[in-house]
Amino acid sequence: NTLDLQAAQASKVLALRAGPGLQQECSAYVNSRGSLKDGDVVITKGYSLQCKHVLHAYHSRSKRRMEEIVSKCMQMADDKGARSIAFPALGTGGLGMADIDAANALFEGVYGSNNPTNLQEVVVVIFDSSKLSTYQQVEASFSSSSSNGLVSHPTNTDTAVTLPNGVKVVVEQGNVATEVSDAIVVPVGIVFNQVYQTGGQSLQSEWKTKYNSSVKSPSDFAELSGGGGLKCKKVYVIAPASYNSKLSANQNEGNISVVVEKVLMAANQANMSWISIPTIGTGNLGYSNEDSARAFAKAFTAFSSKVRQSHIQGIKVVVFEHSRLATFEQELGQICRHGMSQRGPPAPRGGFTYGSPMGGTAPPHPSPYSPPARKNVDDDYDEIIPEEPESVSISIVGGSQSDCNLAMTDLSEMIDEWCVEKPVKLDIDADMVDIIRREAAKLSVCVKVMMENNKPKLLLAGMKDAVSDVKEEITQHMSEMQEIRARQREEDDICSQVQWLYENDRKQFTPYPPEAIVIIEKAYQQKQKMVQLSVSSFSRECTVNLESNQEVDQHTGRTRRIQRERKIVTGLEIPGHWAAHPSGTNYSHQLVLLDRSSSEYKDVADRFLSTADKNNCGLNPVPPQPNIVQIERVQNPRMYHRYLQEREALRSKRAAQLDAKKATLELELFHGTKGDVVEHIISEGFNRSYAGVAVGKRLGAGVYFAKNSGYSLPYAVPDEKNQNRKKMFLCKVLLGMWTKGEESMWEPPVINPAVSRVDRYDSTVDHPPSPSIFAACFRDNRAYPAYIITYKHG
């Protein structure tokens, strides 16, 4: 996502063939606009390649995301006037997608793209011959089912009705969301939810823009472009009113017929040949089959009388449930053939009603799977966020108890088939939750953060395919984040201790960028003689000779001297009382058992025991006085250096407040935890992913510490091997400026928005004048686990 073309084999070859200009343009893009996000595509010049443009795509393993990428590439190439475009076997390399899944996603994107203006040829280039047959078979299935002009082909014309202006009306069973047609009509609800997902990013963005401006009343509609996996050119979204028993039959039918007639007029003006319409109103709007059929007949006959020469050739009425098919064919066919005068009395009300079956016509409750609500316009971002799932009261009214029981069974089976809840157990950082929610919302998936066995868990709710895609994307993204953070920690560790420098044109030694220092230092530690240096943050490609301490430019052949220096940073020395490390290296840690007679042991033990009976969370009965088994000093030079660097940065940032006694730089505080995570803490430090896991998030999503050991005692849980022994940390914690915490805080609030919108408090507490509980570590490296106290009760 940094557009470093040396990061993957295929892009590395492209960079080599294209020349330095390609990487320079990529780097310039990232420098000005930042790294790519999942689903982004960047277009550059082709330079020395045999093409005019190169499309750089960054995407996860999700099939849906890959379809969007392909569709976006097609659109961008067409916009540039390209006549042809070539795709590799996307996803089958480093992402590890199965050939069949990758092929389906690619051709879904190709065949699902809007009709291009300039593109005439799509070439799929298969490097590995073993994949060729799979791609050929998948492409054949798409090309045989694609109708290019997107004209629907009715399979049953026996019941077709021809309107006075020559337009055919056909009734068929199916799902309008999967129709191959020039245009489809979709009412807001569960069907639109499927269309919204299948339509991809372009349709979703268009819906956000047009919904408020286009659909202001039940007789309005929004006209959207097809795209993504949809097999249509246009999507007309409508939101007709629910059936109202206080209105006449004509008025109720008019709620549907007026908007359908408007859509038909718009589709005809847009030169659509075939249009597919579902049985509008027969779901949760409360209309009977007869009501809906009569409303359609009104719309069709009105359209026919107004448009004598229609561009529309046919209208397909798509019936989802087979049980409705015969009734709809009969009603619609009879009325269209014999005219509206043949109507009978209104059918009795049936189907699903919301609320009491004895009366009341409250509008349907929003479903958690329906199109999500828009955020307020003054929010930081204009994304679609699904509302939290809420309960819905459904009353089923039928001719007999057995009919109602059958309807309930069908409803339950439909929910089981379409909708699902899936848990995701991951190490979730607080700052990742909002990102996950926004990404999930694009597929109308609701996200809840829950606790299970004292560990965070995400619960995803929505349509099965969408939930699976979101779960896969989250897993992929978290894996990438863990790799990035591991590399970042390694880079920080190395760069905090050594630096490599090269001689510049003024004969002065200048440090390499951190990315290059890491590469050179790793080669140095592994006793390599030479290493190739080609990173986006450095202006040239070169070979570094670690024997002669020279750098050779691969393009110009120029030689420069290099040298290695160990960093000496004031205040970052290892404490003098620490024991010598057995291995003699700074890249590990050790635990040093304290002598019970030493003053160091007595100081820590006194702090622990003297506060063990204070702030014990109101437990009844109060736990017995703990007995110390041993105290160990944690010696982790790498982590300690990072902590001291953060301390110096905080000291500099809060210098004025520290002088005025309005901030506290550092305190020693207790932290109780589970025995099985102790090793992770002493090795890697405190993980914000588990912020508030055991104690909740009463003060926000920081890591919690206590002034008195008595508060931390209940949160110290023994591991499985030593059930009678518990462990507690005495930590050095950076606090800075604090404020009262609240459960909703993912990070501390801004201190003074009028002065700065980015300067936030450093920590949160329970009682600012005299706090005893602290939520700190909203940033990494702000706590160091100085001692481990092992104890038992009784």
PDB file of C-alpha atoms in Angstrom, residues 38-41 57-59 64-74 87 90:
ATOM      1  CA  ASP A  38      -7.997  -1.477   0.637  1.00  0.00           C
ATOM      2  CA  GLY A  39      -9.792  -1.089  -2.697  1.00  0.00           C
ATOM      3  CA  ASP A  40      -7.767   1.870  -3.986  1.00  0.00           C
ATOM      4  CA  VAL A  41      -6.473   2.011  -7.574  1.00  0.00           C
ATOM      5  CA  ALA A  57      -4.341  -1.857  -7.225  1.00  0.00           C
ATOM      6  CA  TYR A  58      -4.206  -2.555  -3.495  1.00  0.00           C
ATOM      7  CA  HIS A  59      -6.814  -5.029  -2.281  1.00  0.00           C
ATOM      8  CA  ARG A  64     -16.144  -8.842  -3.508  1.00  0.00           C
ATOM      9  CA  ARG A  65     -13.299  -6.348  -3.130  1.00  0.00           C
ATOM     10  CA  MET A  66     -11.473  -7.865  -6.106  1.00  0.00           C
ATOM     11  CA  GLU A  67     -14.613  -7.544  -8.259  1.00  0.00           C
ATOM     12  CA  GLU A  68     -14.742  -3.862  -7.321  1.00  0.00           C
ATOM     13  CA  ILE A  69     -11.044  -3.443  -8.171  1.00  0.00           C
ATOM     14  CA  VAL A  70     -11.469  -4.991 -11.629  1.00  0.00           C
ATOM     15  CA  SER A  71     -14.557  -2.910 -12.340  1.00  0.00           C
ATOM     16  CA  LYS A  72     -12.763   0.229 -11.184  1.00  0.00           C
ATOM     17  CA  CYS A  73      -9.749  -0.567 -13.401  1.00  0.00           C
ATOM     18  CA  MET A  74     -12.058  -1.015 -16.389  1.00  0.00           C
ATOM     19  CA  PHE A  87      -5.089  -8.232 -16.245  1.00  0.00           C
ATOM     20  CA  LEU A  90      -5.065 -11.265  -9.621  1.00  0.00           C
TER      21      LEU A  90
END
